[in-house]
Amino acid sequence: QVKVEESGGGSVQPGESLTLTCKAYNRIFAIMAWYRQAPGKQRELVASLSNGGRPYYADSVKGRFTISRDGAKNAAYLHMTNLEPEDTAVYYCNGQLSNSRGDFWGQGTQVTVSS
């Protein structure tokens, strides 16, 4: 079964760091991306990284978040630093197959930033 699974969410205080992990199963995805959805808001793209490509970041997270991939583990990571309350959301991993053959979503992991 092709799937992606997130882990690593949690509750932290402003200014702290957190790393999310996305593990892919039974496919190597051309692009792996992180999205988030805050209560009452639309899902938004946070960061993405293609095989051998340059990362993309939303303006709101540039300089604070870093996306990376580990080919040996078929995983992607989102390292988040200097977290702000506005980063509170459910974070989703998305794996995109090459040639627009479709994509796969994880179940989401909650990140809460609060003092």
PDB file of C-alpha atoms in Angstrom:
ATOM      1  CA  GLN A   1       0.000   0.000   0.000  1.00  0.00           C
ATOM      2  CA  VAL A   2       1.334   3.402  -0.977  1.00  0.00           C
ATOM      3  CA  LYS A   3       1.070   5.882   1.852  1.00  0.00           C
ATOM      4  CA  VAL A   4       2.764   8.606   3.845  1.00  0.00           C
ATOM      5  CA  GLU A   5       2.628   8.947   7.614  1.00  0.00           C
ATOM      6  CA  GLU A   6       3.509  11.965   9.735  1.00  0.00           C
ATOM      7  CA  SER A   7       4.832  12.005  13.256  1.00  0.00           C
ATOM      8  CA  GLY A   8       6.471  14.425  15.641  1.00  0.00           C
ATOM      9  CA  GLY A   9       3.747  16.939  16.404  1.00  0.00           C
ATOM     10  CA  GLY A  10       3.179  18.274  19.869  1.00  0.00           C
ATOM     11  CA  SER A  11       2.705  21.272  22.115  1.00  0.00           C
ATOM     12  CA  VAL A  12       5.541  23.759  22.551  1.00  0.00           C
ATOM     13  CA  GLN A  13       6.051  27.284  23.802  1.00  0.00           C
ATOM     14  CA  PRO A  14       6.794  30.250  21.539  1.00  0.00           C
ATOM     15  CA  GLY A  15      10.410  30.316  20.455  1.00  0.00           C
ATOM     16  CA  GLU A  16      10.904  26.575  20.784  1.00  0.00           C
ATOM     17  CA  SER A  17      11.664  24.072  18.025  1.00  0.00           C
ATOM     18  CA  LEU A  18      10.029  20.933  16.714  1.00  0.00           C
ATOM     19  CA  THR A  19      10.817  18.471  13.929  1.00  0.00           C
ATOM     20  CA  LEU A  20       8.135  16.648  11.977  1.00  0.00           C
ATOM     21  CA  THR A  21       8.833  13.382  10.153  1.00  0.00           C
ATOM     22  CA  CYS A  22       7.044  12.022   7.100  1.00  0.00           C
ATOM     23  CA  LYS A  23       7.711   8.391   6.238  1.00  0.00           C
ATOM     24  CA  ALA A  24       6.792   7.205   2.740  1.00  0.00           C
ATOM     25  CA  TYR A  25       5.898   3.607   1.978  1.00  0.00           C
ATOM     26  CA  ASN A  26       6.117   1.670  -1.282  1.00  0.00           C
ATOM     27  CA  ARG A  27       6.900   4.649  -3.527  1.00  0.00           C
ATOM     28  CA  ILE A  28       9.638   7.158  -3.991  1.00  0.00           C
ATOM     29  CA  PHE A  29       7.878  10.463  -4.490  1.00  0.00           C
ATOM     30  CA  ALA A  30       9.127  13.071  -6.925  1.00  0.00           C
ATOM     31  CA  ILE A  31       8.094  15.841  -4.569  1.00  0.00           C
ATOM     32  CA  MET A  32       7.459  15.759  -0.848  1.00  0.00           C
ATOM     33  CA  ALA A  33       5.702  18.680   0.737  1.00  0.00           C
ATOM     34  CA  TRP A  34       4.333  19.913   4.025  1.00  0.00           C
ATOM     35  CA  TYR A  35       0.995  21.689   4.281  1.00  0.00           C
ATOM     36  CA  ARG A  36      -0.827  23.021   7.301  1.00  0.00           C
ATOM     37  CA  GLN A  37      -4.371  23.927   8.180  1.00  0.00           C
ATOM     38  CA  ALA A  38      -5.269  26.163  11.080  1.00  0.00           C
ATOM     39  CA  PRO A  39      -8.809  26.244  12.518  1.00  0.00           C
ATOM     40  CA  GLY A  40     -11.132  28.170  10.243  1.00  0.00           C
ATOM     41  CA  LYS A  41      -8.497  28.573   7.539  1.00  0.00           C
ATOM     42  CA  GLN A  42      -7.708  26.884   4.250  1.00  0.00           C
ATOM     43  CA  ARG A  43      -4.925  24.383   3.954  1.00  0.00           C
ATOM     44  CA  GLU A  44      -1.722  26.086   2.842  1.00  0.00           C
ATOM     45  CA  LEU A  45       1.598  24.938   1.439  1.00  0.00           C
ATOM     46  CA  VAL A  46       4.388  25.415   3.945  1.00  0.00           C
ATOM     47  CA  ALA A  47       7.397  23.862   2.209  1.00  0.00           C
ATOM     48  CA  SER A  48       8.227  21.441  -0.578  1.00  0.00           C
ATOM     49  CA  LEU A  49      11.276  19.669  -1.926  1.00  0.00           C
ATOM     50  CA  SER A  50      11.763  17.678  -5.116  1.00  0.00           C
ATOM     51  CA  ASN A  51      14.434  15.088  -5.708  1.00  0.00           C
ATOM     52  CA  GLY A  52      17.564  17.042  -6.489  1.00  0.00           C
ATOM     53  CA  GLY A  53      15.705  20.345  -6.458  1.00  0.00           C
ATOM     54  CA  ARG A  54      15.738  23.474  -4.378  1.00  0.00           C
ATOM     55  CA  PRO A  55      13.323  23.822  -1.498  1.00  0.00           C
ATOM     56  CA  TYR A  56      10.298  26.093  -1.585  1.00  0.00           C
ATOM     57  CA  TYR A  57       9.088  27.905   1.536  1.00  0.00           C
ATOM     58  CA  ALA A  58       6.057  29.995   2.244  1.00  0.00           C
ATOM     59  CA  ASP A  59       7.016  33.558   3.148  1.00  0.00           C
ATOM     60  CA  SER A  60       5.636  33.109   6.639  1.00  0.00           C
ATOM     61  CA  VAL A  61       8.165  30.378   7.496  1.00  0.00           C
ATOM     62  CA  LYS A  62      11.278  31.458   5.552  1.00  0.00           C
ATOM     63  CA  GLY A  63      14.313  31.524   7.772  1.00  0.00           C
ATOM     64  CA  ARG A  64      12.576  29.489  10.493  1.00  0.00           C
ATOM     65  CA  PHE A  65      11.605  26.189   8.858  1.00  0.00           C
ATOM     66  CA  THR A  66      13.826  23.757   6.944  1.00  0.00           C
ATOM     67  CA  ILE A  67      12.614  20.897   4.785  1.00  0.00           C
ATOM     68  CA  SER A  68      14.890  17.962   4.041  1.00  0.00           C
ATOM     69  CA  ARG A  69      14.738  14.451   2.663  1.00  0.00           C
ATOM     70  CA  ASP A  70      16.543  11.210   3.442  1.00  0.00           C
ATOM     71  CA  GLY A  71      16.517   8.928   0.416  1.00  0.00           C
ATOM     72  CA  ALA A  72      17.822   5.938   2.324  1.00  0.00           C
ATOM     73  CA  LYS A  73      14.917   6.135   4.756  1.00  0.00           C
ATOM     74  CA  ASN A  74      12.399   7.373   2.161  1.00  0.00           C
ATOM     75  CA  ALA A  75      11.443  10.137   4.528  1.00  0.00           C
ATOM     76  CA  ALA A  76      11.037  13.886   4.651  1.00  0.00           C
ATOM     77  CA  TYR A  77      11.442  16.199   7.587  1.00  0.00           C
ATOM     78  CA  LEU A  78      10.286  19.646   8.576  1.00  0.00           C
ATOM     79  CA  HIS A  79      12.540  21.239  11.152  1.00  0.00           C
ATOM     80  CA  MET A  80      10.723  24.177  12.691  1.00  0.00           C
ATOM     81  CA  THR A  81      12.506  26.744  14.835  1.00  0.00           C
ATOM     82  CA  ASN A  82      11.425  29.926  16.615  1.00  0.00           C
ATOM     83  CA  LEU A  83       7.848  28.719  16.562  1.00  0.00           C
ATOM     84  CA  GLU A  84       5.063  31.279  16.890  1.00  0.00           C
ATOM     85  CA  PRO A  85       1.443  30.904  18.015  1.00  0.00           C
ATOM     86  CA  GLU A  86       0.486  31.558  14.379  1.00  0.00           C
ATOM     87  CA  ASP A  87       2.186  28.275  13.459  1.00  0.00           C
ATOM     88  CA  THR A  88      -0.471  26.351  15.366  1.00  0.00           C
ATOM     89  CA  ALA A  89      -2.160  24.016  12.900  1.00  0.00           C
ATOM     90  CA  VAL A  90      -2.535  20.452  11.756  1.00  0.00           C
ATOM     91  CA  TYR A  91       0.467  19.684   9.565  1.00  0.00           C
ATOM     92  CA  TYR A  92       0.068  17.299   6.647  1.00  0.00           C
ATOM     93  CA  CYS A  93       2.640  15.494   4.584  1.00  0.00           C
ATOM     94  CA  ASN A  94       1.998  15.219   0.855  1.00  0.00           C
ATOM     95  CA  GLY A  95       3.864  12.942  -1.538  1.00  0.00           C
ATOM     96  CA  GLN A  96       3.558  13.663  -5.241  1.00  0.00           C
ATOM     97  CA  LEU A  97       4.336  11.102  -7.910  1.00  0.00           C
ATOM     98  CA  SER A  98       6.174  12.102 -11.055  1.00  0.00           C
ATOM     99  CA  ASN A  99       4.378  12.995 -14.302  1.00  0.00           C
ATOM    100  CA  SER A 100       1.247  14.132 -12.454  1.00  0.00           C
ATOM    101  CA  ARG A 101       0.281  10.569 -11.619  1.00  0.00           C
ATOM    102  CA  GLY A 102      -1.272  11.590  -8.342  1.00  0.00           C
ATOM    103  CA  ASP A 103      -0.443  12.372  -4.765  1.00  0.00           C
ATOM    104  CA  PHE A 104      -0.900  10.939  -1.303  1.00  0.00           C
ATOM    105  CA  TRP A 105      -1.769  12.639   1.984  1.00  0.00           C
ATOM    106  CA  GLY A 106      -0.969  11.686   5.528  1.00  0.00           C
ATOM    107  CA  GLN A 107      -3.473  11.829   8.353  1.00  0.00           C
ATOM    108  CA  GLY A 108      -1.971  14.992   9.827  1.00  0.00           C
ATOM    109  CA  THR A 109      -0.178  15.801  13.062  1.00  0.00           C
ATOM    110  CA  GLN A 110      -1.143  18.605  15.449  1.00  0.00           C
ATOM    111  CA  VAL A 111       1.333  21.341  16.292  1.00  0.00           C
ATOM    112  CA  THR A 112       0.293  23.727  19.044  1.00  0.00           C
ATOM    113  CA  VAL A 113       2.371  26.758  19.999  1.00  0.00           C
ATOM    114  CA  SER A 114       1.182  28.416  23.164  1.00  0.00           C
ATOM    115  CA  SER A 115       2.546  29.972  26.305  1.00  0.00           C
TER     116      SER A 115
END
